[in-house]
Coordinates of C-alpha atoms and ligand atoms in Angstrom, one line a residue:
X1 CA -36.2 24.8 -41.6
X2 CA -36.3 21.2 -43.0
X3 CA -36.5 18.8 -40.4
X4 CA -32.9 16.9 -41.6
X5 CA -31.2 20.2 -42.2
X6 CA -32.6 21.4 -38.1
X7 CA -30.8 17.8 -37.4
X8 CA -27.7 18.7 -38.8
X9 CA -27.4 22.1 -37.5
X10 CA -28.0 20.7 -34.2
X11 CA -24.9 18.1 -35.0
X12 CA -22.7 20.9 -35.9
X13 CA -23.5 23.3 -32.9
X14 CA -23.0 19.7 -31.3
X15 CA -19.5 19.5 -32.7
X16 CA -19.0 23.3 -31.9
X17 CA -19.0 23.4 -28.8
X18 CA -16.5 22.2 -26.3
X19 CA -18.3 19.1 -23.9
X20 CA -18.6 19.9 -20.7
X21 CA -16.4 17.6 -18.2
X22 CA -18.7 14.9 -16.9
X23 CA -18.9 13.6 -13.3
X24 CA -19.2 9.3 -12.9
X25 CA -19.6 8.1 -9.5
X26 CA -18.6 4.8 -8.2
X27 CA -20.0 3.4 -4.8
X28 CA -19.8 0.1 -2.8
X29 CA -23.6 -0.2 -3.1
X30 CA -23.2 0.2 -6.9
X31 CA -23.4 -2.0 -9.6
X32 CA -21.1 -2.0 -13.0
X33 CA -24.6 -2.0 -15.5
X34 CA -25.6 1.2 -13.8
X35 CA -24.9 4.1 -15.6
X36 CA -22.8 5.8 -13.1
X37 CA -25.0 8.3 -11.8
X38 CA -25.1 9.8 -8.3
X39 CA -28.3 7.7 -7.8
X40 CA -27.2 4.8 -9.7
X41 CA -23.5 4.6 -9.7
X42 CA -20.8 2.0 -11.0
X43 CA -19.5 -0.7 -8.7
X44 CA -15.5 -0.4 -9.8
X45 CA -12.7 2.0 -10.9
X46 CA -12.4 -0.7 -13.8
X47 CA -16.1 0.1 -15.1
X48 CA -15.5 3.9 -14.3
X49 CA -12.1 4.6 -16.3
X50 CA -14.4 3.6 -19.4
X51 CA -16.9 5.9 -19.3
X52 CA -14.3 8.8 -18.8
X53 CA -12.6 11.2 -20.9
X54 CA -10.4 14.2 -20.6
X55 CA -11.2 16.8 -17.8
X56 CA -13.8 14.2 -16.4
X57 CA -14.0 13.7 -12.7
X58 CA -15.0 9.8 -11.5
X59 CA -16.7 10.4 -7.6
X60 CA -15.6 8.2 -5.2
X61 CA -18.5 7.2 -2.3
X62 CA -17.0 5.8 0.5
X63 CA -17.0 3.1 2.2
X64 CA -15.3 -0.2 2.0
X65 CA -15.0 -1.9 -1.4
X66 CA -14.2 -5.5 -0.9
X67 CA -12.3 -6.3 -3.8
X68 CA -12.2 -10.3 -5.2
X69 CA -9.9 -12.1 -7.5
X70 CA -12.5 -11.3 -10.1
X71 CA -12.1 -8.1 -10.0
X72 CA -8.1 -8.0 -11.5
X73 CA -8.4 -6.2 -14.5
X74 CA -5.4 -7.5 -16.0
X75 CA -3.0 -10.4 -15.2
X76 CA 0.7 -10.1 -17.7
X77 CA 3.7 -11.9 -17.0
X78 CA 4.5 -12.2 -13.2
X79 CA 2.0 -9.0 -12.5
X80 CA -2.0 -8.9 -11.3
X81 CA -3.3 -5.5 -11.9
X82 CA -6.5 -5.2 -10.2
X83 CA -6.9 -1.6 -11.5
X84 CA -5.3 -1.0 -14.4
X85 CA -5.2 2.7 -15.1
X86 CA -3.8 3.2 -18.8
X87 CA -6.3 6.2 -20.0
X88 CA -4.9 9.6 -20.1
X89 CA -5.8 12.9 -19.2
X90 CA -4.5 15.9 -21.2
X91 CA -2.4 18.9 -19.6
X92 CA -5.0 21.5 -18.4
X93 CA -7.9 18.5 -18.4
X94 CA -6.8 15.8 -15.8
X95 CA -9.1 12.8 -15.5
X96 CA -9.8 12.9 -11.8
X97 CA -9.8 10.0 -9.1
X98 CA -11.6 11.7 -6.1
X99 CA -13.1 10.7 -2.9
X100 CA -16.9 12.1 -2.8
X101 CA -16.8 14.7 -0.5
X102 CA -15.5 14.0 2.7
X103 CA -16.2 10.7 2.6
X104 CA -13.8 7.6 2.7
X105 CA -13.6 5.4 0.1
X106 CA -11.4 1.8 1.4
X107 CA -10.1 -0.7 -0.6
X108 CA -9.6 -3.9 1.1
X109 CA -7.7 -6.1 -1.0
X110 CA -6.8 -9.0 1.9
X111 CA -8.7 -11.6 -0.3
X112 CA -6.9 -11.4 -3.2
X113 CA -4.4 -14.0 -3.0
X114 CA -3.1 -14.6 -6.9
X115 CA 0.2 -16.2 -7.0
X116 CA 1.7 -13.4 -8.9
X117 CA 2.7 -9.8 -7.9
X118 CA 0.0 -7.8 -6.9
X119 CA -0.1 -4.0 -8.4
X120 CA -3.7 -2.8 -6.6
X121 CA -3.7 0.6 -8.7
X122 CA -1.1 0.3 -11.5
X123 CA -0.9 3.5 -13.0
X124 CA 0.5 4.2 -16.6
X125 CA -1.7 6.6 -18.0
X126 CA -0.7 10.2 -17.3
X127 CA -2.6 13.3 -16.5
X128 CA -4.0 11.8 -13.5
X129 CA -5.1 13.2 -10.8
X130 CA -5.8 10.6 -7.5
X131 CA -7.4 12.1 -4.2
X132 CA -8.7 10.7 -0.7
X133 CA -8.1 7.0 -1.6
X134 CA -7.3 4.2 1.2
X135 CA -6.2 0.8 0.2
X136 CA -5.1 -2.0 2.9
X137 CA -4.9 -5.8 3.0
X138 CA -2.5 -5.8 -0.1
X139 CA -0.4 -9.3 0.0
X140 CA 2.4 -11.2 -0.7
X141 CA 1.8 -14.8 -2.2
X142 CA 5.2 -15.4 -3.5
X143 CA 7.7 -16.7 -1.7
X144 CA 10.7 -15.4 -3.4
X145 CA 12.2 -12.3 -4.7
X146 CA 8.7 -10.4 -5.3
X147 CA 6.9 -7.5 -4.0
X148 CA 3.6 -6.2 -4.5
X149 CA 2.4 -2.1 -4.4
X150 CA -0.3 0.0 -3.4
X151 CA 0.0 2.5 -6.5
X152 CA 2.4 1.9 -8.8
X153 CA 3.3 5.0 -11.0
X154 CA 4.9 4.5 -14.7
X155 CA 3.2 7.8 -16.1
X156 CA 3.6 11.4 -15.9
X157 CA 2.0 14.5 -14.8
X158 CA -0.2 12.7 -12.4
X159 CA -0.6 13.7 -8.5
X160 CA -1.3 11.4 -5.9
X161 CA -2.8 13.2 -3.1
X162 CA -4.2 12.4 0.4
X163 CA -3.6 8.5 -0.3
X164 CA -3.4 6.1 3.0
X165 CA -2.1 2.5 2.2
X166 CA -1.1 0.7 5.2
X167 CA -1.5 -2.7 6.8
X168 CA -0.6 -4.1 4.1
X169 CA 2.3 -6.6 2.4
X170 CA 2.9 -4.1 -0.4
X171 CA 5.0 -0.8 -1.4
X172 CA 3.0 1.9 -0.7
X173 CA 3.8 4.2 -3.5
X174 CA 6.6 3.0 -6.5
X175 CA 7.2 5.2 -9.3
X176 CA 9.6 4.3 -11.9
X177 CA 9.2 5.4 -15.3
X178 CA 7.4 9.3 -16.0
X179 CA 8.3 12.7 -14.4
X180 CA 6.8 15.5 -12.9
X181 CA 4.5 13.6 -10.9
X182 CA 3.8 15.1 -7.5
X183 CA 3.1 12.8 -4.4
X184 CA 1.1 14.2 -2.0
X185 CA 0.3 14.1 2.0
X186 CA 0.3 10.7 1.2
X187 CA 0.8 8.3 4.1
X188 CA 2.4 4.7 4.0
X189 CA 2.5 2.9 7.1
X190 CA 2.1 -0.8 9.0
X191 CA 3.5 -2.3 5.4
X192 CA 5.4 -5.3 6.1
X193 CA 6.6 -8.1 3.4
X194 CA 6.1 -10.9 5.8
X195 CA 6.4 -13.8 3.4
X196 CA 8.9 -13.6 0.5
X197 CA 12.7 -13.9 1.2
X198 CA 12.2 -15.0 4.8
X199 CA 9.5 -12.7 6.0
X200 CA 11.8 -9.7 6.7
X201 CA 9.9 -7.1 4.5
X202 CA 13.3 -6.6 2.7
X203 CA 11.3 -4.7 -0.5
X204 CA 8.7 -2.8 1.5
X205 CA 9.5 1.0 1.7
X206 CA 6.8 3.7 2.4
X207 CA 7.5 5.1 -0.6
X208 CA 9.8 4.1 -3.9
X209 CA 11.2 6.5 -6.6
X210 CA 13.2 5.0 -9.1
X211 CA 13.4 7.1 -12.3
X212 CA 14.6 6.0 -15.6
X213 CA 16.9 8.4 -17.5
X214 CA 14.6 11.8 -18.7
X215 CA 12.1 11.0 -15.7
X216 CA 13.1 14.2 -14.4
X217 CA 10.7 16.0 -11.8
X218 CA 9.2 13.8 -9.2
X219 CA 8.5 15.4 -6.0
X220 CA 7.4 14.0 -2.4
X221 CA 5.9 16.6 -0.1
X222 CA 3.7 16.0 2.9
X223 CA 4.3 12.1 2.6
X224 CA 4.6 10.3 6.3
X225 CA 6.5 6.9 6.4
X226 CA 6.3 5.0 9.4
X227 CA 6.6 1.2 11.0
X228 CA 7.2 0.3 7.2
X229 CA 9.2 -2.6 7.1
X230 CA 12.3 -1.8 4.7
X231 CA 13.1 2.1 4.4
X232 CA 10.4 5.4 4.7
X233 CA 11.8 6.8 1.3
X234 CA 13.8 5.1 -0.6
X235 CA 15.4 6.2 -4.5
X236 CA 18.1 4.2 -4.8
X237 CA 18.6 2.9 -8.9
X238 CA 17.9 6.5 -10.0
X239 CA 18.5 8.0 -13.1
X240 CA 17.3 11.5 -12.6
X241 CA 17.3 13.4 -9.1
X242 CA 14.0 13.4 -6.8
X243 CA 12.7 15.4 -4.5
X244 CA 12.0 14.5 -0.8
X245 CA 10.0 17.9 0.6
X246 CA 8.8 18.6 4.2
X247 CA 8.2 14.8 4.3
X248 CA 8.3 12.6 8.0
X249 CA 9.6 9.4 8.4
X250 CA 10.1 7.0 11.9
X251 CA 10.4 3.9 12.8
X252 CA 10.8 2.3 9.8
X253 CA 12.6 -1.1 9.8
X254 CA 10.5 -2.5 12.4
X255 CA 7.0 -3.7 12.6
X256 CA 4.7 -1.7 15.5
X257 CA 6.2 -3.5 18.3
X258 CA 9.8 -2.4 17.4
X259 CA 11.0 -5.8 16.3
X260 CA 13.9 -5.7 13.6
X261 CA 12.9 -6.3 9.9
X262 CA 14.5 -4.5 7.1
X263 CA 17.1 -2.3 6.4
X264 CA 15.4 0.5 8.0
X265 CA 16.0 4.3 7.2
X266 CA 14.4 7.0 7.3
X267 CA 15.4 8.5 3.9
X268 CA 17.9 6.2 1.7
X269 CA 18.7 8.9 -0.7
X270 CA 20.2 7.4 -3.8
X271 CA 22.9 4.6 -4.5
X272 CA 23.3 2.0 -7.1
X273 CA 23.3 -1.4 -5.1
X274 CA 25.6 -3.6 -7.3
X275 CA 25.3 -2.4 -10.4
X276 CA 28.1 -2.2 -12.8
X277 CA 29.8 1.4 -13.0
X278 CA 29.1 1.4 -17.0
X279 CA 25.9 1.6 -16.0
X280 CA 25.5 4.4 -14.0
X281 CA 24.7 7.2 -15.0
X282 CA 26.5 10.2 -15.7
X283 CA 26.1 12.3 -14.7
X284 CA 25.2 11.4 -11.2
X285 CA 22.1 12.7 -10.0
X286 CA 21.9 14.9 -7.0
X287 CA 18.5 13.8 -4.6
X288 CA 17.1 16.6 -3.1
X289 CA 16.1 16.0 0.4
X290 CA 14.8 19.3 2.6
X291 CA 12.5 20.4 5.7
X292 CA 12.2 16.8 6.2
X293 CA 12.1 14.9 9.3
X294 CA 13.6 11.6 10.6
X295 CA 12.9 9.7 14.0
X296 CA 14.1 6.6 15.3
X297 CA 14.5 4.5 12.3
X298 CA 15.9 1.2 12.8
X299 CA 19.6 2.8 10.8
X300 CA 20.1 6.1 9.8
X301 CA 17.7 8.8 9.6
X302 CA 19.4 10.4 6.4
X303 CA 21.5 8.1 4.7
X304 CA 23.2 8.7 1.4
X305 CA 23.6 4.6 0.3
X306 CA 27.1 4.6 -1.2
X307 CA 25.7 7.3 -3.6
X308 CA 28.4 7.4 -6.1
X309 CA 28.2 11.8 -6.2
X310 CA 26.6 14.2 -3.1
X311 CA 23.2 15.5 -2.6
X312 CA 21.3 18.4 -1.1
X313 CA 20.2 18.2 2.3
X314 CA 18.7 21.5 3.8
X315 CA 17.0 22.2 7.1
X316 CA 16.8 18.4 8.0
X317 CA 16.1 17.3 11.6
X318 CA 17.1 13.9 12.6
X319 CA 15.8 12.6 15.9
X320 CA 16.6 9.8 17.9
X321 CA 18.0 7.2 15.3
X322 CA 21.1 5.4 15.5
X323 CA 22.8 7.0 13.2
X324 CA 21.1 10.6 12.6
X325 CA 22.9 11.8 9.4
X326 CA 24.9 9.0 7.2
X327 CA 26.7 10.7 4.7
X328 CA 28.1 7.6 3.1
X329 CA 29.4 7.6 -0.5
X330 CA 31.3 5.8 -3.2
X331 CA 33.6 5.8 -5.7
X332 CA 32.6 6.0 -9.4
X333 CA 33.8 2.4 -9.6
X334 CA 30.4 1.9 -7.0
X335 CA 32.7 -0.5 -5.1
X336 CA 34.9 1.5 -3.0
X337 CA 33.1 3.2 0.1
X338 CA 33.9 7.0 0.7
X339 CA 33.6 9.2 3.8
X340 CA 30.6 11.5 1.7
X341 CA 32.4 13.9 -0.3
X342 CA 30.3 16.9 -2.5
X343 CA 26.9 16.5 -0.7
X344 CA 25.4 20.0 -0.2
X345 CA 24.0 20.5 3.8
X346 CA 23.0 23.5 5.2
X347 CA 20.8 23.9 8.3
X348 CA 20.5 20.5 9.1
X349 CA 19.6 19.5 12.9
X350 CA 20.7 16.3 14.5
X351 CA 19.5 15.6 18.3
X352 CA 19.6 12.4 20.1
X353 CA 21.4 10.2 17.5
X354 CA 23.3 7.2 18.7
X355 CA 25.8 9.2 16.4
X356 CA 25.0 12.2 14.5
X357 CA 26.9 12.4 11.6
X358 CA 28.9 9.1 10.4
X359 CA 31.0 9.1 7.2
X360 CA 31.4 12.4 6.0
X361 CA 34.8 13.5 4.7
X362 CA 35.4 17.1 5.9
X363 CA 36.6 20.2 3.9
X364 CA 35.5 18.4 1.0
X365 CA 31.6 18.9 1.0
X366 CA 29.8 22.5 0.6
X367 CA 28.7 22.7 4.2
X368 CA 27.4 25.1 6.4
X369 CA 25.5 26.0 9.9
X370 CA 24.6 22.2 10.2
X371 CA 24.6 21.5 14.0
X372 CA 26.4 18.5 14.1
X373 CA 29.1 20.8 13.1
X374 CA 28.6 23.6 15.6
X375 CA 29.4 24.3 18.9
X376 CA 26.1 23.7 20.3
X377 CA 24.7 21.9 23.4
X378 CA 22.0 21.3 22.6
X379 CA 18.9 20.3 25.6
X380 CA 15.5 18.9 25.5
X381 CA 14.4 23.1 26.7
X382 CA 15.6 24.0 23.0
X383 CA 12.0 22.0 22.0
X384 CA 8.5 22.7 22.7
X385 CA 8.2 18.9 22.4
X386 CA 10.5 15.7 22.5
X387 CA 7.0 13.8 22.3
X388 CA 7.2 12.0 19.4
X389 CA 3.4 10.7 19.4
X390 CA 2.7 13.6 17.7
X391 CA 4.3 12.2 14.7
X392 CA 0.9 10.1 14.1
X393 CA -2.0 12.7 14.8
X394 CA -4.4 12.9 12.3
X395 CA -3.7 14.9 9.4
X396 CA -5.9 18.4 9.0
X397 CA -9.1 18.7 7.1
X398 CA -6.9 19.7 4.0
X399 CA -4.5 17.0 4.1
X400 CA -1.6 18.9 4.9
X401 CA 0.3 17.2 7.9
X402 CA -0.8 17.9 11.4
X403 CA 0.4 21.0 13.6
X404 CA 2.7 19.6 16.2
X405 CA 5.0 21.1 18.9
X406 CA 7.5 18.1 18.6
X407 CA 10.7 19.5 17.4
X408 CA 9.4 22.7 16.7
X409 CA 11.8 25.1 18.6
X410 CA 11.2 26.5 22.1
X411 CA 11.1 30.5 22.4
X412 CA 14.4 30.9 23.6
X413 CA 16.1 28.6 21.5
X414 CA 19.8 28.8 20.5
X415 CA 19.0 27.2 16.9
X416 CA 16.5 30.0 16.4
X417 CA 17.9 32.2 13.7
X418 CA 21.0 30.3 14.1
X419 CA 21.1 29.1 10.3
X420 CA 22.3 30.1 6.6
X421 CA 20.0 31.8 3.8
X422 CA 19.7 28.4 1.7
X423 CA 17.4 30.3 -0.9
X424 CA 14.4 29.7 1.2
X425 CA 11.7 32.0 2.8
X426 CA 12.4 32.5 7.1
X427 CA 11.4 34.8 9.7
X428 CA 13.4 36.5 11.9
X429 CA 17.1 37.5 10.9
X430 CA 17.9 34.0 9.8
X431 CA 16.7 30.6 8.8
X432 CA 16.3 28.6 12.2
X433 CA 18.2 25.1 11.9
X434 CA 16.1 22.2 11.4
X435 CA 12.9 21.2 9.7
X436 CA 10.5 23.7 11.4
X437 CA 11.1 27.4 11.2
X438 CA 9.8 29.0 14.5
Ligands
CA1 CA1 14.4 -0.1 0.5
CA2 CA1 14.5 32.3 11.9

């Protein structure tokens, strides 16, 4: 064969065939001129999303990467992006964001100190897929209405899984526009706004969902929120329903020694603040908010925000919080407060509450087998655990949450069994009420 024409067959089996994903790798030690090798890796996410296309996988070393006002990747407007993640992977070839290993990659952003809103990941690309991160230090240099985030989400189809971002100033996870992303064993906790608007962390929730209209599909599941400063979960603003799943939330609303700060509950499940009713939509969307648990959050454990329409809650326990379940609603005109009307609970479990249920409007919500509406006396013996230090155990190898006795229900139990078929999978002759089939 002629040498040109054994060139171009080689280009055009090139072209044939399908690449095969590549792997980067980014370490503390590494250095942005490297080429991103396992022995001679990249020194940022920035340098790393460059090199990347779809179905590639960028390798995370751990460690601690001290991140510098140099390193923003982007400042718009009132915003500092210090990653910036805009490239997309396709459906079937995510571009991957993993920890290498079991190692634990930190991102320390305490010295960035911008007078601007701080995003440390904002995310708009979609396709993504985000795994075994930890970021900390995030801050607040504004001294008005502001707030800075962890990750902030404005794509779709992208999970965020096994994330930690605490001990911070910032939002742990916000997603506003783009659907179908999943949030994952994530964990927000110790963030507390301690500088804007009078230091009392009035914008910092655990986590954020706030769809626009057609960002439909956003799910929570495995997430912990606690000792955030505002709420644990918060989707008030929404345009499209979200999904709060087997998700824990306490003490939120005070900082770690139980001093007041923000509003403070557990899961603030929809609600329009003071928008004008032309503006909201229609039709309302219904939150979805199951197997999740609430404990001693500075309000309500589950609190429906003057939600101007009911939602969902199934097999819910609330613990300890001053109000356990608030079922609080509004009239389309989002001006008049309601006793909730058309929520949807079944199998829900309050114990301990100040008050269990406040501001629900009976015979005119699809209820049923919730215990604040039984006759039940309920005792400390129905639990094989009332400690609620369990709530902060370390999570399992996997990610999933840990495996606790708290709340879980003592052999024995009255509650056992003592629920509704809700459409969910149970063992025994019934579902058991609360968050934690036995
Ligand atoms: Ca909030
Ligand atoms: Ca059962």
């Amino acid at each position: 064969m002629h040498r040109l024409s054994c060139v171009a067959f080689l280009l055009a089996a090139c072209a044939a065939t399908p690449a095969l994903a590549a792997d980067v790798y980014v370490a503390p030690t590494g250095s942005d001129t490297n080429p991103g090798t396992l022995a001679k890796p990249f020194a940022s996410l920035t340098r790393a999303q460059t090199a990347v296309q779809p179905g590639d996988t960028v390798w995370i070393r751990g460690g601690t990467y001290v991140l510098q006002e140099k390193d923003i990747a982007r400042k718009q407007g009132i915003f500092a992006y210090v990653h910036d993640l805009s490239k997309s992977g396709q459906k079937g070839k995510p571009i991957k964001y993993f920890a290498y290993n079991d190692e634990h990659p930190l991102f320390d952003l305490s010295a960035i100190k911008p007078a601007l809103r701080i995003d440390a990941f904002y995310v708009s690309g979609s396709w993504l897929h985000f795994k075994g991160l930890e970021v900390t230090g995030v801050q607040v240099t504004l001294t008005g209405h502001t707030q800075s985030i962890c990750f902030a989400n404005d794509g779709s189809n992208n999970i965020y899984e096994r994330l930690s971002m605490h001990d911070g100033q910032a939002i742990g996870i916000y997603s506003i526009r783009g659907g179908d992303n999943l949030f994952l064993n994530c964990d927000a906790y110790r963030n507390w706004d301690h500088t804007s608007e009078g230091g009392r962390g009035g914008n910092v929730d655990g986590f954020g969902c706030h769809p626009t209209a057609g960002s439909t599909g956003n799910v929570f599941r495995g997430c912990r929120a606690w000792f955030n400063s505002d709420d644990g979960y918060d989707c008030i603003n929404s345009h499209e329903a979200v999904t709060f799943d087997h998700c824990w939330s306490f003490y939120n609303g005070f900082n770690d020694k139980f001093e007041s700060l923000g509003d403070g509950n557990g899961f603030k499940g929809g609600g329009y603040g003071a928008t004008a009713p032309d503006r909201i939509p229609n039709p309302v969307p219904r939150h979805v908010i199951q197997f999740c648990l609430a404990v001693r959050n500075k309000a309500n454990g589950f609190y429906s925000n003057h939600h101007t329409g009911g939602s969902d809650w199934i097999n819910n326990t609330a613990f300890n919080n001053p109000i356990d379940f608030n079922m609080l609603c509004r009239l389309p005109d989002n001006k008049t407060d309601i006793d909730g009307i058309g929520h949807k609970l079944r199998n829900n479990l309050a114990y301990k509450g100040k008050t269990l249920l406040a501001r629900y409007a009976p015979g005119k919500n699809d209820e049923s087998h919730d215990s604040f509406l039984m006759d039940l006396q309920i005792t400390d013996k129905d639990f094989l655990s009332v400690d609620e230090k369990e709530l902060i155990l370390p999570r399992k190898p996997n990610g999933d949450l840990p495996d606790i006795a708290f709340m879980h229900l003592a052999p024995g139990s009255k509650l056992i069994d003592a629920g509704v078929d809700a459409g969910f999978p149970f063992h025994g002759k019934a579902p058991d009420l609360g968050c934690f089939e036995h």
